[in-house]
PDB file of C-alpha atoms in Angstrom:
ATOM      1  CA  MET A 245      80.878  91.141 123.755  1.00 48.00           C
ATOM      2  CA  ARG A 246      81.111  87.960 121.751  1.00 50.00           C
ATOM      3  CA  ILE A 247      84.677  86.832 121.166  1.00 50.00           C
ATOM      4  CA  LEU A 248      85.285  84.043 118.668  1.00 50.00           C
ATOM      5  CA  SER A 249      85.447  80.764 120.533  1.00 45.00           C
ATOM      6  CA  THR A 250      88.561  78.686 120.450  1.00 44.00           C
ATOM      7  CA  THR A 251      86.304  75.968 119.117  1.00 41.00           C
ATOM      8  CA  LEU A 252      86.840  77.833 115.871  1.00 47.00           C
ATOM      9  CA  LEU A 253      89.551  75.225 115.438  1.00 48.00           C
ATOM     10  CA  VAL A 254      88.957  71.532 115.715  1.00 41.00           C
ATOM     11  CA  PHE A 255      91.325  71.042 118.613  1.00 44.00           C
ATOM     12  CA  ALA A 256      89.428  68.755 120.923  1.00 39.00           C
ATOM     13  CA  ALA A 257      92.255  66.284 120.525  1.00 40.00           C
ATOM     14  CA  VAL A 258      95.108  68.698 121.133  1.00 41.00           C
ATOM     15  CA  GLY A 259      95.384  67.580 124.738  1.00 40.00           C
ATOM     16  CA  ALA A 260      95.745  63.974 123.732  1.00 37.00           C
ATOM     17  CA  THR A 261      99.022  62.384 124.763  1.00 36.00           C
ATOM     18  CA  ALA A 262      99.545  60.260 121.699  1.00 38.00           C
ATOM     19  CA  LEU A 263     103.291  60.294 121.089  1.00 42.00           C
ATOM     20  CA  ALA A 264     105.349  59.591 118.044  1.00 43.00           C
ATOM     21  CA  GLN A 265     107.282  56.800 119.744  1.00 44.00           C
ATOM     22  CA  GLY A 266     106.402  53.414 118.373  1.00 48.00           C
ATOM     23  CA  ARG A 267     105.443  54.836 114.991  1.00 50.00           C
ATOM     24  CA  PRO A 268     108.373  53.962 112.709  1.00 72.00           C
ATOM     25  CA  THR A 269     107.153  56.053 109.763  1.00 91.00           C
ATOM     26  CA  PRO A 270     104.822  58.810 111.004  1.00 97.00           C
ATOM     27  CA  PHE A 271     105.688  61.086 108.052  1.00 98.00           C
ATOM     28  CA  THR A 272     104.404  59.964 104.666  1.00 98.00           C
ATOM     29  CA  VAL A 273     104.894  61.641 101.294  1.00 98.00           C
ATOM     30  CA  GLU A 274     101.392  61.344  99.901  1.00 97.00           C
ATOM     31  CA  GLU A 275     102.370  61.225  96.241  1.00 96.00           C
ATOM     32  CA  SER A 276     104.812  58.307  96.604  1.00 96.00           C
ATOM     33  CA  GLY A 277     103.290  56.569  99.621  1.00 95.00           C
ATOM     34  CA  GLN A 278     106.776  56.356 101.144  1.00 97.00           C
ATOM     35  CA  GLY A 279     107.010  56.702 104.920  1.00 97.00           C
ATOM     36  CA  TYR A 280     109.808  58.319 106.906  1.00 98.00           C
ATOM     37  CA  ALA A 281     110.804  58.319 110.556  1.00 97.00           C
ATOM     38  CA  SER A 282     111.867  61.973 110.477  1.00 97.00           C
ATOM     39  CA  LEU A 283     110.186  65.090 109.179  1.00 98.00           C
ATOM     40  CA  LYS A 284     113.480  66.267 107.704  1.00 98.00           C
ATOM     41  CA  ASP A 285     113.791  63.134 105.603  1.00 98.00           C
ATOM     42  CA  ALA A 286     110.264  63.476 104.263  1.00 98.00           C
ATOM     43  CA  VAL A 287     110.926  67.075 103.192  1.00 98.00           C
ATOM     44  CA  ALA A 288     114.257  66.086 101.639  1.00 98.00           C
ATOM     45  CA  ALA A 289     112.491  63.386  99.609  1.00 98.00           C
ATOM     46  CA  ILE A 290     110.315  66.057  97.968  1.00 98.00           C
ATOM     47  CA  GLY A 291     113.325  68.248  97.283  1.00 97.00           C
ATOM     48  CA  GLY A 292     112.739  70.790  94.520  1.00 97.00           C
ATOM     49  CA  GLY A 293     109.506  69.162  93.401  1.00 97.00           C
ATOM     50  CA  ARG A 294     105.967  69.329  94.684  1.00 98.00           C
ATOM     51  CA  GLY A 295     104.597  67.100  97.420  1.00 98.00           C
ATOM     52  CA  THR A 296     102.546  66.678 100.594  1.00 98.00           C
ATOM     53  CA  VAL A 297     103.871  65.414 103.916  1.00 98.00           C
ATOM     54  CA  LEU A 298     101.060  63.667 105.781  1.00 98.00           C
ATOM     55  CA  ILE A 299     101.733  63.535 109.525  1.00 98.00           C
ATOM     56  CA  ALA A 300     100.265  60.904 111.848  1.00 97.00           C
ATOM     57  CA  PRO A 301      98.871  61.956 115.252  1.00 97.00           C
ATOM     58  CA  GLY A 302     101.599  62.486 117.837  1.00 97.00           C
ATOM     59  CA  THR A 303     103.835  64.915 119.661  1.00 98.00           C
ATOM     60  CA  TYR A 304     107.151  65.322 117.866  1.00 98.00           C
ATOM     61  CA  ALA A 305     110.357  66.944 119.069  1.00 98.00           C
ATOM     62  CA  GLN A 306     111.325  67.449 115.438  1.00 98.00           C
ATOM     63  CA  CYS A 307     111.800  70.279 112.971  1.00 98.00           C
ATOM     64  CA  ALA A 308     112.534  70.685 109.273  1.00 98.00           C
ATOM     65  CA  VAL A 309     114.060  73.083 106.755  1.00 98.00           C
ATOM     66  CA  GLN A 310     112.484  73.447 103.317  1.00 98.00           C
ATOM     67  CA  ASP A 311     115.130  74.744 100.917  1.00 97.00           C
ATOM     68  CA  ALA A 312     113.226  74.392  97.636  1.00 97.00           C
ATOM     69  CA  GLY A 313     110.089  73.164  95.949  1.00 97.00           C
ATOM     70  CA  GLU A 314     106.427  73.337  96.909  1.00 98.00           C
ATOM     71  CA  VAL A 315     105.640  71.465 100.111  1.00 98.00           C
ATOM     72  CA  SER A 316     102.401  70.948 102.010  1.00 98.00           C
ATOM     73  CA  PHE A 317     102.523  69.871 105.655  1.00 98.00           C
ATOM     74  CA  ARG A 318      99.184  68.336 106.640  1.00 98.00           C
ATOM     75  CA  ALA A 319      97.998  66.613 109.790  1.00 98.00           C
ATOM     76  CA  ARG A 320      96.033  63.469 109.061  1.00 96.00           C
ATOM     77  CA  THR A 321      93.699  64.575 111.839  1.00 96.00           C
ATOM     78  CA  PRO A 322      93.691  68.331 112.518  1.00 95.00           C
ATOM     79  CA  GLY A 323      94.895  69.288 115.980  1.00 95.00           C
ATOM     80  CA  THR A 324      96.508  65.937 116.828  1.00 97.00           C
ATOM     81  CA  VAL A 325      99.968  66.747 115.397  1.00 98.00           C
ATOM     82  CA  ILE A 326     102.178  68.793 117.727  1.00 98.00           C
ATOM     83  CA  LEU A 327     105.649  70.071 116.837  1.00 98.00           C
ATOM     84  CA  ASP A 328     107.049  70.647 120.289  1.00 98.00           C
ATOM     85  CA  GLY A 329     110.045  72.704 121.344  1.00 96.00           C
ATOM     86  CA  MET A 330     112.592  71.759 118.677  1.00 97.00           C
ATOM     87  CA  PRO A 331     113.814  74.618 116.445  1.00 98.00           C
ATOM     88  CA  CYS A 332     115.957  74.119 113.346  1.00 98.00           C
ATOM     89  CA  GLU A 333     118.880  76.499 112.721  1.00 98.00           C
ATOM     90  CA  GLY A 334     118.090  78.260 115.991  1.00 97.00           C
ATOM     91  CA  LYS A 335     114.953  79.690 114.338  1.00 98.00           C
ATOM     92  CA  ALA A 336     111.741  77.669 114.170  1.00 98.00           C
ATOM     93  CA  ALA A 337     110.044  74.305 113.924  1.00 98.00           C
ATOM     94  CA  LEU A 338     109.632  74.912 110.187  1.00 98.00           C
ATOM     95  CA  VAL A 339     112.196  77.048 108.355  1.00 98.00           C
ATOM     96  CA  LEU A 340     110.866  77.799 104.884  1.00 98.00           C
ATOM     97  CA  ARG A 341     112.693  79.062 101.823  1.00 97.00           C
ATOM     98  CA  GLY A 342     111.142  77.109  98.985  1.00 97.00           C
ATOM     99  CA  ARG A 343     108.787  78.337  96.262  1.00 97.00           C
ATOM    100  CA  SER A 344     105.676  77.846  98.366  1.00 98.00           C
ATOM    101  CA  THR A 345     104.446  76.099 101.506  1.00 98.00           C
ATOM    102  CA  SER A 346     101.103  75.231 103.041  1.00 98.00           C
ATOM    103  CA  VAL A 347     100.488  74.123 106.621  1.00 98.00           C
ATOM    104  CA  ASP A 348      97.197  72.565 107.705  1.00 98.00           C
ATOM    105  CA  GLY A 349      96.010  71.328 111.096  1.00 98.00           C
ATOM    106  CA  ILE A 350      99.320  71.469 113.010  1.00 98.00           C
ATOM    107  CA  VAL A 351     100.052  72.713 116.544  1.00 98.00           C
ATOM    108  CA  PHE A 352     103.351  74.534 117.173  1.00 98.00           C
ATOM    109  CA  GLN A 353     104.421  75.032 120.772  1.00 98.00           C
ATOM    110  CA  ASN A 354     107.272  75.808 123.192  1.00 98.00           C
ATOM    111  CA  LEU A 355     109.657  77.377 120.670  1.00 98.00           C
ATOM    112  CA  ARG A 356     112.422  79.469 122.246  1.00 97.00           C
ATOM    113  CA  VAL A 357     115.876  80.390 120.953  1.00 97.00           C
ATOM    114  CA  PRO A 358     118.775  82.565 122.179  1.00 95.00           C
ATOM    115  CA  ASP A 359     117.893  85.604 120.020  1.00 94.00           C
ATOM    116  CA  GLY A 360     114.338  85.654 121.398  1.00 95.00           C
ATOM    117  CA  ASN A 361     112.593  84.902 118.089  1.00 96.00           C
ATOM    118  CA  GLY A 362     111.756  81.236 118.500  1.00 97.00           C
ATOM    119  CA  ALA A 363     108.826  80.656 116.124  1.00 98.00           C
ATOM    120  CA  GLY A 364     106.525  77.951 114.922  1.00 98.00           C
ATOM    121  CA  ILE A 365     107.296  79.051 111.361  1.00 98.00           C
ATOM    122  CA  ARG A 366     110.190  81.140 110.037  1.00 98.00           C
ATOM    123  CA  LEU A 367     109.379  82.170 106.473  1.00 98.00           C
ATOM    124  CA  GLU A 368     112.461  83.308 104.564  1.00 97.00           C
ATOM    125  CA  SER A 369     111.125  83.199 101.000  1.00 96.00           C
ATOM    126  CA  GLY A 370     108.216  81.872  98.970  1.00 97.00           C
ATOM    127  CA  ASN A 371     104.473  82.026  99.518  1.00 98.00           C
ATOM    128  CA  LEU A 372     102.850  80.645 102.666  1.00 98.00           C
ATOM    129  CA  THR A 373      99.323  79.456 103.459  1.00 98.00           C
ATOM    130  CA  VAL A 374      98.407  78.405 107.013  1.00 98.00           C
ATOM    131  CA  THR A 375      94.993  76.950 107.871  1.00 98.00           C
ATOM    132  CA  ASN A 376      93.377  75.397 110.935  1.00 98.00           C
ATOM    133  CA  SER A 377      96.601  75.517 112.948  1.00 98.00           C
ATOM    134  CA  MET A 378      97.628  76.666 116.424  1.00 98.00           C
ATOM    135  CA  PHE A 379     100.706  78.524 117.652  1.00 98.00           C
ATOM    136  CA  ARG A 380     101.167  78.718 121.419  1.00 98.00           C
ATOM    137  CA  ASN A 381     103.572  79.190 124.307  1.00 98.00           C
ATOM    138  CA  SER A 382     106.407  80.413 122.110  1.00 98.00           C
ATOM    139  CA  GLU A 383     108.303  83.615 121.483  1.00 98.00           C
ATOM    140  CA  GLU A 384     106.704  84.094 118.079  1.00 98.00           C
ATOM    141  CA  GLY A 385     104.035  82.356 116.044  1.00 98.00           C
ATOM    142  CA  ILE A 386     105.050  83.178 112.474  1.00 98.00           C
ATOM    143  CA  LEU A 387     108.033  85.358 111.564  1.00 98.00           C
ATOM    144  CA  SER A 388     108.987  86.253 108.007  1.00 98.00           C
ATOM    145  CA  GLY A 389     111.723  87.996 106.105  1.00 96.00           C
ATOM    146  CA  ASP A 390     111.121  90.159 103.038  1.00 97.00           C
ATOM    147  CA  ALA A 391     109.699  88.983  99.691  1.00 96.00           C
ATOM    148  CA  PRO A 392     107.947  91.861  97.902  1.00 96.00           C
ATOM    149  CA  GLN A 393     106.378  89.554  95.312  1.00 95.00           C
ATOM    150  CA  GLY A 394     105.247  86.990  97.864  1.00 97.00           C
ATOM    151  CA  SER A 395     102.020  86.439  99.769  1.00 98.00           C
ATOM    152  CA  VAL A 396     101.061  85.112 103.207  1.00 98.00           C
ATOM    153  CA  THR A 397      97.578  83.760 103.957  1.00 98.00           C
ATOM    154  CA  ILE A 398      96.377  82.735 107.428  1.00 98.00           C
ATOM    155  CA  ASP A 399      92.896  81.313 107.992  1.00 98.00           C
ATOM    156  CA  ARG A 400      91.072  79.681 110.912  1.00 98.00           C
ATOM    157  CA  SER A 401      94.128  79.616 113.156  1.00 98.00           C
ATOM    158  CA  THR A 402      94.884  80.493 116.783  1.00 98.00           C
ATOM    159  CA  PHE A 403      97.813  82.465 118.216  1.00 98.00           C
ATOM    160  CA  ARG A 404      98.098  82.192 122.018  1.00 98.00           C
ATOM    161  CA  HIS A 405     100.684  83.072 124.658  1.00 98.00           C
ATOM    162  CA  LEU A 406     103.104  84.544 122.128  1.00 98.00           C
ATOM    163  CA  GLY A 407     105.379  87.562 122.030  1.00 97.00           C
ATOM    164  CA  ARG A 408     107.977  88.975 124.409  1.00 95.00           C
ATOM    165  CA  CYS A 409     109.848  92.200 125.115  1.00 92.00           C
ATOM    166  CA  ASP A 410     112.546  91.220 127.584  1.00 89.00           C
ATOM    167  CA  ARG A 411     116.267  90.397 127.885  1.00 86.00           C
ATOM    168  CA  ASP A 412     117.242  93.702 126.210  1.00 85.00           C
ATOM    169  CA  LEU A 413     116.364  92.125 122.832  1.00 88.00           C
ATOM    170  CA  ASP A 414     114.053  93.442 120.134  1.00 89.00           C
ATOM    171  CA  CYS A 415     110.450  92.487 120.842  1.00 92.00           C
ATOM    172  CA  ALA A 416     108.857  89.387 119.351  1.00 95.00           C
ATOM    173  CA  HIS A 417     105.200  89.336 118.288  1.00 97.00           C
ATOM    174  CA  GLY A 418     102.323  86.927 117.748  1.00 98.00           C
ATOM    175  CA  VAL A 419     102.684  87.242 113.976  1.00 98.00           C
ATOM    176  CA  TYR A 420     105.358  89.397 112.328  1.00 98.00           C
ATOM    177  CA  ILE A 421     105.356  89.525 108.526  1.00 98.00           C
ATOM    178  CA  GLY A 422     108.069  91.571 106.847  1.00 98.00           C
ATOM    179  CA  ARG A 423     108.060  93.331 103.495  1.00 98.00           C
ATOM    180  CA  TYR A 424     105.928  90.817 101.631  1.00 98.00           C
ATOM    181  CA  GLY A 425     103.567  91.859  98.864  1.00 96.00           C
ATOM    182  CA  SER A 426     100.384  90.944 100.693  1.00 98.00           C
ATOM    183  CA  LEU A 427      99.049  89.512 103.933  1.00 98.00           C
ATOM    184  CA  THR A 428      95.591  87.989 104.414  1.00 98.00           C
ATOM    185  CA  VAL A 429      94.394  87.006 107.902  1.00 98.00           C
ATOM    186  CA  THR A 430      90.841  85.692 108.249  1.00 98.00           C
ATOM    187  CA  ARG A 431      88.678  83.898 110.839  1.00 98.00           C
ATOM    188  CA  SER A 432      91.549  83.600 113.315  1.00 98.00           C
ATOM    189  CA  ARG A 433      92.022  84.276 117.019  1.00 98.00           C
ATOM    190  CA  PHE A 434      94.784  86.133 118.854  1.00 98.00           C
ATOM    191  CA  ASP A 435      94.775  86.029 122.653  1.00 98.00           C
ATOM    192  CA  GLN A 436      96.753  85.970 125.922  1.00 98.00           C
ATOM    193  CA  GLY A 437      99.750  87.768 124.443  1.00 97.00           C
ATOM    194  CA  ASP A 438     102.989  87.857 126.431  1.00 97.00           C
ATOM    195  CA  GLY A 439     104.424  91.059 124.960  1.00 96.00           C
ATOM    196  CA  GLY A 440     104.857  92.883 121.674  1.00 96.00           C
ATOM    197  CA  HIS A 441     102.052  93.262 119.131  1.00 98.00           C
ATOM    198  CA  TYR A 442      99.463  90.642 118.342  1.00 98.00           C
ATOM    199  CA  LEU A 443      99.833  91.202 114.576  1.00 98.00           C
ATOM    200  CA  LYS A 444     102.688  93.223 113.071  1.00 98.00           C
ATOM    201  CA  THR A 445     103.313  93.575 109.360  1.00 98.00           C
ATOM    202  CA  ARG A 446     105.279  95.615 106.838  1.00 98.00           C
ATOM    203  CA  THR A 447     103.352  94.285 103.837  1.00 98.00           C
ATOM    204  CA  ALA A 448     102.167  96.748 101.216  1.00 97.00           C
ATOM    205  CA  ARG A 449      98.645  95.303 101.186  1.00 98.00           C
ATOM    206  CA  VAL A 450      96.564  93.685 103.927  1.00 98.00           C
ATOM    207  CA  THR A 451      93.228  91.920 104.255  1.00 98.00           C
ATOM    208  CA  ILE A 452      92.483  91.424 107.960  1.00 98.00           C
ATOM    209  CA  THR A 453      88.855  90.370 108.354  1.00 98.00           C
ATOM    210  CA  GLY A 454      86.648  88.376 110.693  1.00 98.00           C
ATOM    211  CA  ASN A 455      89.226  87.844 113.451  1.00 98.00           C
ATOM    212  CA  SER A 456      89.184  88.242 117.218  1.00 98.00           C
ATOM    213  CA  PHE A 457      91.912  89.983 119.222  1.00 98.00           C
ATOM    214  CA  ASP A 458      91.219  89.204 122.880  1.00 98.00           C
ATOM    215  CA  ASP A 459      93.749  90.894 125.152  1.00 98.00           C
ATOM    216  CA  SER A 460      91.770  90.164 128.332  1.00 97.00           C
ATOM    217  CA  ALA A 461      94.491  87.881 129.708  1.00 97.00           C
ATOM    218  CA  GLY A 462      97.401  89.567 127.926  1.00 97.00           C
ATOM    219  CA  ARG A 463     100.391  90.895 129.810  1.00 95.00           C
ATOM    220  CA  LEU A 464     102.715  93.738 128.830  1.00 95.00           C
ATOM    221  CA  THR A 465     101.248  93.733 125.326  1.00 97.00           C
ATOM    222  CA  ASN A 466     101.211  96.506 122.749  1.00 97.00           C
ATOM    223  CA  TYR A 467      98.995  97.091 119.683  1.00 98.00           C
ATOM    224  CA  MET A 468      96.440  94.677 118.255  1.00 98.00           C
ATOM    225  CA  ILE A 469      97.392  95.457 114.630  1.00 98.00           C
ATOM    226  CA  ASP A 470     100.587  97.293 113.747  1.00 98.00           C
ATOM    227  CA  LEU A 471     100.970  98.324 110.099  1.00 98.00           C
ATOM    228  CA  SER A 472     104.571  99.313 110.692  1.00 98.00           C
ATOM    229  CA  ASN A 473     105.164 101.102 107.370  1.00 98.00           C
ATOM    230  CA  GLY A 474     101.594 101.714 106.240  1.00 98.00           C
ATOM    231  CA  ALA A 475      99.461  99.594 103.903  1.00 98.00           C
ATOM    232  CA  SER A 476      96.472  99.601 101.592  1.00 98.00           C
ATOM    233  CA  GLY A 477      93.660  97.079 101.806  1.00 98.00           C
ATOM    234  CA  GLU A 478      90.952  96.309 104.359  1.00 98.00           C
ATOM    235  CA  ILE A 479      90.600  95.810 108.109  1.00 98.00           C
ATOM    236  CA  SER A 480      86.998  94.833 108.833  1.00 98.00           C
ATOM    237  CA  ARG A 481      84.691  92.714 110.996  1.00 98.00           C
ATOM    238  CA  ASN A 482      87.304  92.196 113.698  1.00 98.00           C
ATOM    239  CA  GLU A 483      86.518  92.146 117.428  1.00 98.00           C
ATOM    240  CA  MET A 484      89.134  93.735 119.680  1.00 98.00           C
ATOM    241  CA  VAL A 485      89.168  93.789 123.466  1.00 98.00           C
ATOM    242  CA  GLN A 486      91.997  95.602 125.235  1.00 98.00           C
ATOM    243  CA  GLY A 487      93.120  94.242 128.599  1.00 97.00           C
ATOM    244  CA  LYS A 488      94.483  95.888 131.744  1.00 96.00           C
ATOM    245  CA  ASP A 489      98.123  94.792 131.627  1.00 95.00           C
ATOM    246  CA  LYS A 490      99.548  96.790 128.732  1.00 96.00           C
ATOM    247  CA  ASP A 491     103.015  98.002 127.883  1.00 94.00           C
ATOM    248  CA  ASN A 492     101.309 100.487 125.558  1.00 95.00           C
ATOM    249  CA  HIS A 493      97.542 101.033 125.606  1.00 96.00           C
ATOM    250  CA  SER A 494      97.523 104.181 123.454  1.00 97.00           C
ATOM    251  CA  ALA A 495      96.030 102.566 120.318  1.00 98.00           C
ATOM    252  CA  PHE A 496      94.378  99.457 118.921  1.00 98.00           C
ATOM    253  CA  ILE A 497      95.618  99.884 115.316  1.00 98.00           C
ATOM    254  CA  THR A 498      98.618 101.875 114.104  1.00 98.00           C
ATOM    255  CA  VAL A 499      99.466 103.113 110.614  1.00 98.00           C
ATOM    256  CA  ALA A 500     103.169 103.599 109.781  1.00 98.00           C
ATOM    257  CA  PRO A 501     104.598 104.138 113.280  1.00 98.00           C
ATOM    258  CA  GLU A 502     108.041 103.123 111.960  1.00 97.00           C
ATOM    259  CA  GLY A 503     108.036 105.298 108.845  1.00 97.00           C
ATOM    260  CA  ARG A 504     105.833 105.586 105.770  1.00 97.00           C
ATOM    261  CA  GLU A 505     106.915 103.212 102.995  1.00 97.00           C
ATOM    262  CA  ASN A 506     103.468 102.355 101.616  1.00 97.00           C
ATOM    263  CA  ASP A 507     100.600 104.665 100.686  1.00 97.00           C
ATOM    264  CA  SER A 508      97.752 104.119 103.165  1.00 98.00           C
ATOM    265  CA  SER A 509      95.150 106.260 101.416  1.00 97.00           C
ATOM    266  CA  GLY A 510      93.820 102.995  99.964  1.00 96.00           C
ATOM    267  CA  LEU A 511      93.294 101.497 103.438  1.00 98.00           C
ATOM    268  CA  SER A 512      89.703 100.953 104.617  1.00 98.00           C
ATOM    269  CA  ILE A 513      88.880 100.272 108.289  1.00 98.00           C
ATOM    270  CA  LEU A 514      85.212  99.556 109.000  1.00 98.00           C
ATOM    271  CA  ASN A 515      82.698  97.347 110.821  1.00 98.00           C
ATOM    272  CA  ASN A 516      85.104  96.485 113.624  1.00 98.00           C
ATOM    273  CA  SER A 517      84.495  96.666 117.360  1.00 98.00           C
ATOM    274  CA  ALA A 518      86.934  97.964 119.982  1.00 98.00           C
ATOM    275  CA  SER A 519      86.375  97.878 123.736  1.00 98.00           C
ATOM    276  CA  PHE A 520      88.048  97.347 127.098  1.00 98.00           C
ATOM    277  CA  VAL A 521      87.691  94.449 129.493  1.00 97.00           C
ATOM    278  CA  PRO A 522      84.738  94.904 131.847  1.00 96.00           C
ATOM    279  CA  GLY A 523      85.408  97.413 134.610  1.00 94.00           C
ATOM    280  CA  LEU A 524      88.357  99.070 132.876  1.00 96.00           C
ATOM    281  CA  GLN A 525      88.114 102.776 132.173  1.00 94.00           C
ATOM    282  CA  ARG A 526      90.845 104.460 130.165  1.00 96.00           C
ATOM    283  CA  ASN A 527      91.422 106.425 126.987  1.00 97.00           C
ATOM    284  CA  SER A 528      92.848 104.978 123.781  1.00 98.00           C
ATOM    285  CA  SER A 529      92.715 105.609 120.043  1.00 98.00           C
ATOM    286  CA  PHE A 530      91.175 103.107 117.686  1.00 98.00           C
ATOM    287  CA  VAL A 531      93.474 104.143 114.806  1.00 98.00           C
ATOM    288  CA  ALA A 532      96.716 106.039 115.377  1.00 98.00           C
ATOM    289  CA  ASN A 533      97.861 107.408 112.020  1.00 98.00           C
ATOM    290  CA  PHE A 534     101.498 108.473 111.831  1.00 98.00           C
ATOM    291  CA  THR A 535     101.084 109.808 108.266  1.00 97.00           C
ATOM    292  CA  ASP A 536      99.052 112.411 106.401  1.00 96.00           C
ATOM    293  CA  ASP A 537      97.460 109.684 104.256  1.00 97.00           C
ATOM    294  CA  ALA A 538      93.676 109.899 104.351  1.00 95.00           C
ATOM    295  CA  VAL A 539      92.877 106.444 105.699  1.00 97.00           C
ATOM    296  CA  ARG A 540      89.196 105.633 105.118  1.00 97.00           C
ATOM    297  CA  ILE A 541      87.640 104.885 108.504  1.00 97.00           C
ATOM    298  CA  GLY A 542      84.000 103.857 108.227  1.00 96.00           C
ATOM    299  CA  ALA A 543      81.458 102.878 110.852  1.00 97.00           C
ATOM    300  CA  ASN A 544      83.005 100.980 113.772  1.00 98.00           C
ATOM    301  CA  ARG A 545      81.622 100.098 117.204  1.00 98.00           C
ATOM    302  CA  LEU A 546      83.784 101.848 119.773  1.00 98.00           C
ATOM    303  CA  ALA A 547      83.446 101.737 123.537  1.00 97.00           C
ATOM    304  CA  SER A 548      83.454 104.838 125.674  1.00 97.00           C
ATOM    305  CA  GLY A 549      86.996 106.136 125.973  1.00 97.00           C
ATOM    306  CA  VAL A 550      88.060 104.901 122.523  1.00 98.00           C
ATOM    307  CA  LYS A 551      88.748 107.850 120.200  1.00 98.00           C
ATOM    308  CA  LEU A 552      88.167 107.084 116.546  1.00 97.00           C
ATOM    309  CA  THR A 553      91.524 108.319 115.277  1.00 97.00           C
ATOM    310  CA  ASP A 554      94.404 110.675 115.926  1.00 96.00           C
ATOM    311  CA  ARG A 555      97.368 111.956 113.952  1.00 96.00           C
ATOM    312  CA  ARG A 556     100.754 111.286 115.574  1.00 94.00           C
TER     313      ARG A 556
END
């Protein structure tokens, strides 16, 4: 089975060892042309307004909190900017509670905190758009709070070696979006999970299309897509491969396993593929529906042993 290549992202330069040292002003506010030595200072300069922080190539043990405004964080060269191992407020490399934020071409890695939810991005309010970025080797990629009028969009991004379910703490996941209004995930890759779900959301509406969920090298993982409280929308054209080392292999997609809050009768699931790694024989359900909502399940390509749906 074809799984989307990691060359989906332009990350040939991710392994480069260019460091921030020696660059006195690696963070530039595009609109003013002013440079800053710290990411925090660049964000503070934008304040409650609108601006773009351009980031020079390098590996930065820095983080920032956006308290207001509309801020774009953009790598000058995609894949060459790494925010490495430095969380703000014991949460994430970027803690966001402004009106809106966009992130483009940035690598987030090695984020760990005492409560087990160390993330590349912690979204507390406002809209978020993430493109062409990578989240790896952390407890969580993106974690959000609740904002029923807000939206989250993720495109052409990679989520690798994320999640955990240890230390007697609640599990962390590759992406976990709370009670936002909508979530769109397109052309992205989820692989090598370290626990929890690859994609978990409580949003009322989802568009999850054209992604790959490759669990071949996952360990102690759970579901590929968990619609915790149900959702309307579309899940289509995704490729899903379930690996051997699962904490729970009973389903690929779940609908409202934590209680029905959203009507899922407007949910359409079609043109996806679901299979196991070569040589693995087991039984699983493609869609486990924990409600009586009539989810529309169209034509999908399912391997032997994958039941189309079951009511739980």
